[in-house]
CSV table of C-alpha atoms and ligand atoms in Angstrom, one decimal:
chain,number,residue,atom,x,y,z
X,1,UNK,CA,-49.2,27.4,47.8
X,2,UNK,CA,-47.1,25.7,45.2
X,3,UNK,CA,-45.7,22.6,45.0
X,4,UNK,CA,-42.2,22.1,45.0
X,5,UNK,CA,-41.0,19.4,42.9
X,6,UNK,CA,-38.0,17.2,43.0
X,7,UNK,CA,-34.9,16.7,40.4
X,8,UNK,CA,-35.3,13.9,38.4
X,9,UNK,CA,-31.8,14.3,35.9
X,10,UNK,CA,-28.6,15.4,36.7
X,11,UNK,CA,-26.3,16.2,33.9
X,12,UNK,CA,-22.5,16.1,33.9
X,13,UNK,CA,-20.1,17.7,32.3
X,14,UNK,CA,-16.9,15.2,31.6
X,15,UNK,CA,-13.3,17.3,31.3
X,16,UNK,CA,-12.9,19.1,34.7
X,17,UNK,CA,-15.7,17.3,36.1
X,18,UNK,CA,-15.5,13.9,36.3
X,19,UNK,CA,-12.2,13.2,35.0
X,20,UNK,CA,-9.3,16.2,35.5
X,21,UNK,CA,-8.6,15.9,31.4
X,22,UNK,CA,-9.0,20.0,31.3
X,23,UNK,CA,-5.3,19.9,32.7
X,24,UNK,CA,-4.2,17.8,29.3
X,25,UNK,CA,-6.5,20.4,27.2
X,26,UNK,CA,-4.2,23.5,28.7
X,27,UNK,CA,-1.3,21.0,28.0
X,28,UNK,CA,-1.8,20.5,25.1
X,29,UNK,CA,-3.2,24.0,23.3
X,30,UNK,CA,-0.2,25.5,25.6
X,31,UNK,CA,2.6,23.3,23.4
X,32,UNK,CA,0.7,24.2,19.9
X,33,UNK,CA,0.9,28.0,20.7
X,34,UNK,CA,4.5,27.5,21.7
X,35,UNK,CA,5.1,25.9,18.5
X,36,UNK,CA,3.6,28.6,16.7
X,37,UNK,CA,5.7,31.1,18.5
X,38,UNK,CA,3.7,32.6,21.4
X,39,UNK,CA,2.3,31.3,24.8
X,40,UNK,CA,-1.1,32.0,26.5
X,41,UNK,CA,-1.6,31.9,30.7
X,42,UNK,CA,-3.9,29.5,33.1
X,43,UNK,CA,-6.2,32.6,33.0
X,44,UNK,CA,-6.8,32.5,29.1
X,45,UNK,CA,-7.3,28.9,29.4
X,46,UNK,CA,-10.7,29.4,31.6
X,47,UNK,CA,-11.7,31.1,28.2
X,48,UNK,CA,-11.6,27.6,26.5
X,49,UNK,CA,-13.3,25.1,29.2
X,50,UNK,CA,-16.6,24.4,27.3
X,51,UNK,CA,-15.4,25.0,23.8
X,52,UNK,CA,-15.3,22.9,20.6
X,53,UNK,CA,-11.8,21.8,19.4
X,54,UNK,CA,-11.9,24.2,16.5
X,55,UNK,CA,-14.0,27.0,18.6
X,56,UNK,CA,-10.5,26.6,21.1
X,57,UNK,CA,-8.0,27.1,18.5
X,58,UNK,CA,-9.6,29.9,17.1
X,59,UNK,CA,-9.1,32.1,20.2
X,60,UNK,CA,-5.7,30.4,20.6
X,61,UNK,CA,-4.6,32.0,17.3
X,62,UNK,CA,-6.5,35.2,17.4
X,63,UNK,CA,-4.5,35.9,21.5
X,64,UNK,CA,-1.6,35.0,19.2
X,65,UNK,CA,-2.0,37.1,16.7
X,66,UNK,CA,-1.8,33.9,14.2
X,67,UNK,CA,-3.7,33.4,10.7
X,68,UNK,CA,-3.9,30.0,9.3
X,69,UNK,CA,-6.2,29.4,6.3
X,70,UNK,CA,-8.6,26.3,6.9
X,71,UNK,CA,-6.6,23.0,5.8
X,72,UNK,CA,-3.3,24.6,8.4
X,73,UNK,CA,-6.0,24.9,11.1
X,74,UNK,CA,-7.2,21.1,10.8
X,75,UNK,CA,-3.8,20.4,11.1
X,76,UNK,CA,-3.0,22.0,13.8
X,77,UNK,CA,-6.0,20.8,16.0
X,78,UNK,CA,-5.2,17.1,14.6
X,79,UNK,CA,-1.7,17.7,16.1
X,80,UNK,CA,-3.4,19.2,19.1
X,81,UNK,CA,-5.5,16.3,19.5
X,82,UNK,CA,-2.5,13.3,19.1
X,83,UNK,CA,-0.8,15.4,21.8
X,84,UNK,CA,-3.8,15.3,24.3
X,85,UNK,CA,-4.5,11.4,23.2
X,86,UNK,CA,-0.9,10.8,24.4
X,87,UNK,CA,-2.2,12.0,27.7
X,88,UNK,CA,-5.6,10.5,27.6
X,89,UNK,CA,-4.0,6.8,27.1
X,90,UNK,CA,-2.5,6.7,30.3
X,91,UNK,CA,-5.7,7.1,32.2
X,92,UNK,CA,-6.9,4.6,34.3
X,93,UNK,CA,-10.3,4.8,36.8
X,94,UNK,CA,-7.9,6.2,39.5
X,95,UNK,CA,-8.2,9.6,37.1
X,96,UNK,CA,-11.7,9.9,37.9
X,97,UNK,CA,-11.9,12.8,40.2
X,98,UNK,CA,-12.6,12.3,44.0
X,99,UNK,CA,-15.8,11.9,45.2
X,100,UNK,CA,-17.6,12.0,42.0
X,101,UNK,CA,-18.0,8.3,42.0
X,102,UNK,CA,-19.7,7.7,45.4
X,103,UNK,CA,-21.9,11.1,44.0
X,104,UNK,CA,-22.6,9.5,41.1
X,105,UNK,CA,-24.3,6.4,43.2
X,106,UNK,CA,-25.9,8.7,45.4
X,107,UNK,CA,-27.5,10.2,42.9
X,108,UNK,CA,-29.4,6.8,40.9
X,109,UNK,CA,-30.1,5.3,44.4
X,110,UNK,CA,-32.5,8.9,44.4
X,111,UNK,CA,-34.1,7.4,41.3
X,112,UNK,CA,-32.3,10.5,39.4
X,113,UNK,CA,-31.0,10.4,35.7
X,114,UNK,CA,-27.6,10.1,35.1
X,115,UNK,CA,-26.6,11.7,31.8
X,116,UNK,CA,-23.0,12.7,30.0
X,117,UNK,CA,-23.2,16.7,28.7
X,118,UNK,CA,-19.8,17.2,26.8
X,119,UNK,CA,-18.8,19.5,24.0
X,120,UNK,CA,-15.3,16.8,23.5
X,121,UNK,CA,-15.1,14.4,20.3
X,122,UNK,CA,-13.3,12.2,22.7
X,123,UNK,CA,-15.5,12.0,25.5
X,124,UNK,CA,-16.3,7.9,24.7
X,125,UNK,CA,-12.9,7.5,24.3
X,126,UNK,CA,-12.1,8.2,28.0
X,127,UNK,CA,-15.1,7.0,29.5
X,128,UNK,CA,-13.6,4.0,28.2
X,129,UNK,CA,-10.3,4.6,29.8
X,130,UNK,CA,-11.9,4.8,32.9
X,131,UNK,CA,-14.5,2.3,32.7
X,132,UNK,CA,-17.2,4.7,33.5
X,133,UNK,CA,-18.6,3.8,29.3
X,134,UNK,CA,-22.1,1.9,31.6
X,135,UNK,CA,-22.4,5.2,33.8
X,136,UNK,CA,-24.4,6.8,32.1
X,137,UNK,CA,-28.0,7.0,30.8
X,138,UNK,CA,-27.7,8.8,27.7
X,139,UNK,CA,-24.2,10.4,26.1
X,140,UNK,CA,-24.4,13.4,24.6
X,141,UNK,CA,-20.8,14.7,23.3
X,142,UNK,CA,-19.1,16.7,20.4
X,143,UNK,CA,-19.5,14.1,18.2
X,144,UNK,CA,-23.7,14.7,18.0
X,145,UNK,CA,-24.0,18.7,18.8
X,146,UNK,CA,-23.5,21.4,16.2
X,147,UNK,CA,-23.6,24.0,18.5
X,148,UNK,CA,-20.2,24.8,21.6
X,149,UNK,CA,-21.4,25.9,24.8
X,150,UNK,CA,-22.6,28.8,25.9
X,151,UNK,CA,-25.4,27.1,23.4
X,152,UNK,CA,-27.4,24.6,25.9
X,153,UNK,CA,-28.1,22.2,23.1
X,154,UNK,CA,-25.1,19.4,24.4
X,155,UNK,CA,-27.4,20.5,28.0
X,156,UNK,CA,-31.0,20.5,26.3
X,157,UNK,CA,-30.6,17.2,23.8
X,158,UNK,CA,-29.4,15.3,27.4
X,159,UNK,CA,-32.3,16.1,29.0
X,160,UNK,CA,-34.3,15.0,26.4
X,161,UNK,CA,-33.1,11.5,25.5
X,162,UNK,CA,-34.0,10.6,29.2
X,163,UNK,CA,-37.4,12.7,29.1
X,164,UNK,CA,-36.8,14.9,32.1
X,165,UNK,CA,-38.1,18.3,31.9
X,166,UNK,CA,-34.6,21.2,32.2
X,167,UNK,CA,-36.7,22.4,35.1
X,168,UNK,CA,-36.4,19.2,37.4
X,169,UNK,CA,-32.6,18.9,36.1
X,170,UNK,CA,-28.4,20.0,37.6
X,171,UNK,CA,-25.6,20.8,35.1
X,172,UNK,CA,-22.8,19.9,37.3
X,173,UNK,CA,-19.9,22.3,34.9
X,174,UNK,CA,-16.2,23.3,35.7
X,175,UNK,CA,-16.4,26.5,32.8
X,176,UNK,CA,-18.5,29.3,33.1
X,177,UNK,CA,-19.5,28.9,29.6
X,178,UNK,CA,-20.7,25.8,30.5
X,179,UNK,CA,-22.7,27.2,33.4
X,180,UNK,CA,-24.2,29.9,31.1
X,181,UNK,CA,-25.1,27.2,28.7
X,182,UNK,CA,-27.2,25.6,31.6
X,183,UNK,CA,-28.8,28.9,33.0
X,184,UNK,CA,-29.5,29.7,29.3
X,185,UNK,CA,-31.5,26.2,28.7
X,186,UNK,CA,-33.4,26.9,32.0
X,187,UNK,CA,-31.6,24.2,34.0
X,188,UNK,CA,-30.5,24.2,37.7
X,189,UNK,CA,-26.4,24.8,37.5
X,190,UNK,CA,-23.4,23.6,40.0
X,191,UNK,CA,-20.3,24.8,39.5
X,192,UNK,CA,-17.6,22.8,40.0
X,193,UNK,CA,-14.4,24.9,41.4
X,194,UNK,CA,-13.8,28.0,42.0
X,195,UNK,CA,-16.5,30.8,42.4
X,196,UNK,CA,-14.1,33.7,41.2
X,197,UNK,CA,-14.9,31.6,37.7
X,198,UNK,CA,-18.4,30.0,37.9
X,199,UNK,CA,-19.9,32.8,40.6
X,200,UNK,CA,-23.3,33.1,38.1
X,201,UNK,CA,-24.1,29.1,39.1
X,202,UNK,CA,-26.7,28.3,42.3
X,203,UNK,CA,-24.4,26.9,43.6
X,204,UNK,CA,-20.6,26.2,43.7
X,205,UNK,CA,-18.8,23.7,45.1
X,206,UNK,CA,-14.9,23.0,45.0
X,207,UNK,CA,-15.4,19.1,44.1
X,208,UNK,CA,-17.5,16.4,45.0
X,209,UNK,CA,-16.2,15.0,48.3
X,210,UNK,CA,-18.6,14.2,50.6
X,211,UNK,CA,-21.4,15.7,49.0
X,212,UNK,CA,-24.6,13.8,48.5
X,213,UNK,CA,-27.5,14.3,46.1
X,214,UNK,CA,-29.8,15.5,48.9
X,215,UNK,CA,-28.2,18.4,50.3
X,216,UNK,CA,-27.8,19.4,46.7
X,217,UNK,CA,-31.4,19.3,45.8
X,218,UNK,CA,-32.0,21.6,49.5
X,219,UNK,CA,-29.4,24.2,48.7
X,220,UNK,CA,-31.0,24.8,45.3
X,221,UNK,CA,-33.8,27.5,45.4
X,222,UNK,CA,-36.3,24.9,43.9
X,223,UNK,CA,-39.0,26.5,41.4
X,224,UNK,CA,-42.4,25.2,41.0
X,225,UNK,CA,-43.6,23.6,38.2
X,226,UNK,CA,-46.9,24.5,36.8
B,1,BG6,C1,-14.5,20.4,26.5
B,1,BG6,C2,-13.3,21.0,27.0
B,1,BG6,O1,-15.1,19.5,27.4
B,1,BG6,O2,-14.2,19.7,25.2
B,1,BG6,C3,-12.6,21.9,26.0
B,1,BG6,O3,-13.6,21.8,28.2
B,1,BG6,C4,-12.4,21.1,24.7
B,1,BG6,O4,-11.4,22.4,26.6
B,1,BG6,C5,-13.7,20.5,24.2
B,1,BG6,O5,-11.8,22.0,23.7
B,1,BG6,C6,-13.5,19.7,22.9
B,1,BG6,O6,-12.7,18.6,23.3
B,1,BG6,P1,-12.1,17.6,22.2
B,1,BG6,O7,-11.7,16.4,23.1
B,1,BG6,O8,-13.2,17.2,21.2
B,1,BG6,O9,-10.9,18.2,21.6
B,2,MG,MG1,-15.4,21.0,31.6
C-alpha cells in the first residue's frame, strides 16, 4: 500500500479570502460602468474574482457594449483603481475576515508554509493596511505574474519560492477561476463561499470560522506521492 503524505504549503488567495476587498472591486468596476453609461449585476461580478485589472475591464466593456482604444482603457482602470484605493485606505486589521487569523496560526504551528497567491497590483499595499505584510512566507501578486488566473502560475511560482511540491499544497480561493487555476496546476483546492460558485473545489467551506488545519488535511482525498 501507498503512503499517504501530508501538506506541507497552503496558499492563499488575498481579496475575498483573507480580507473582504472583492466587495470594493464590485464597487468600484460597478461606478466605472455607470459612468460609461451601463451597469452590470453581483452575478457578472463572480466573472471577475481572479482577474487582472485590465483582464476585468475588458469584460466590463465588452457586457457594456463599450470600445475604448488602449490609452482610454488605462485611464479608466487608473480611475478604477483611485476609487478602490479610497476604499482600501480605510482598512484596518479588524477587515481581515473572521477566522482566517486563528487559521492562519493553526496552520505554521503544523509546520505548513504560509504563502500569498494574488492576481492584485495592490495586494502589499493592504497587507500593509492590515498588518498582515510578516504573514507570509513568500508573496506572489500581480505585480510579478504575467499570466491572470485560470493560469496557475500566481499558484505554481508560490509553491515554488517555498519549495513544496503542488501535490503536498491547498489554494484556499473565493473565484472559481481561481479554483480552476489551482486544479489546473495540480494543487489540492478550498473554496471559500458558496458552492453554487466554487462546486469544482474538494472542498468548500463558507469561511474560516472554527476551522483548523487538521480537519482540512482529513477531508481532502489525499493522493500518494511516488
Ligand atoms: C484579484 C481580484 O484578487 O485581483 C480581482 O479578485 C482584481 O477582482 C484583481 O481585478 C486585480 O486587482 P488589482 O488590485 O491589481 O486591481
Ligand atoms: Mg479572490
Amino acid at each position: 500500500m501507498s503512503t499517504k503524505k501530508r501538506i506541507r504549503a497552503c496558499l492563499f488567495d488575498l481579496d475575498g479570502v483573507i480580507v473582504d476587498t472583492a466587495r470594493f472591486h464590485f464597487i468600484a468596476w460597478r461606478r466605472l460602468a455607470n459612468e460609461l453609461g451601463f451597469d452590470f449585476t453581483e452575478e457578472d461580478n463572480e466573472k471577475l474574482k481572479g482577474v487582472s485589472r485590465m483582464g476585468s475591464l475588458d469584460l466590463i466593456l465588452l457586457w457594456g457594449g463599450v470600445a475604448l482604444n488602449q490609452k482610454e482603457k488605462e485611464h479608466w482602470a487608473a480611475i478604477k483603481n483611485e476609487w478602490y484605493l479610497e476604499m482600501v485606505r480605510n482598512m484596518t486589521p479588524a477587515d481581515i475576515l473572521d477566522g482566517v487569523l486563528p487559521f492562519l496560526a493553526d496552520v505554521k504551528e503544523h509546520d505548513c508554509k504560509v504563502v500569498l497567491g494574488s492576481s492584485s497590483k495592490n495586494a502589499r499595499t493592504i497587507l500593509r493596511q492590515v498588518d498582515l505584510e510578516d504573514a507570509f512566507e513568500a508573496v506572489i501578486d500581480g505585480t510579478v505574474t504575467t499570466r491572470t488566473k485560470p493560469d496557475p502560475q500566481v499558484f505554481e511560482m508560490g509553491a515554488e519560492a517555498v519549495g513544496v511540491d503542488p501535490v503536498q499544497a491547498i489554494v484556499f480561493e473565493d473565484a472559481a477561476k481561481g479554483i480552476e487555476a489551482a486544479l489546473r496546476g495540480g494543487f489540492y483546492a478550498v473554496g471559500i463561499g458558496q458552492s453554487e460558485v466554487l462546486g469544482e473545489a474538494h472542498l468548500v467551506l463558507p469561511n474560516f470560522i472554527g476551522r483548523t488545519f487538521t480537519e482540512i488535511e482529513r477531508s481532502l482525498p489525499l493522493r500518494s506521492l511516488t
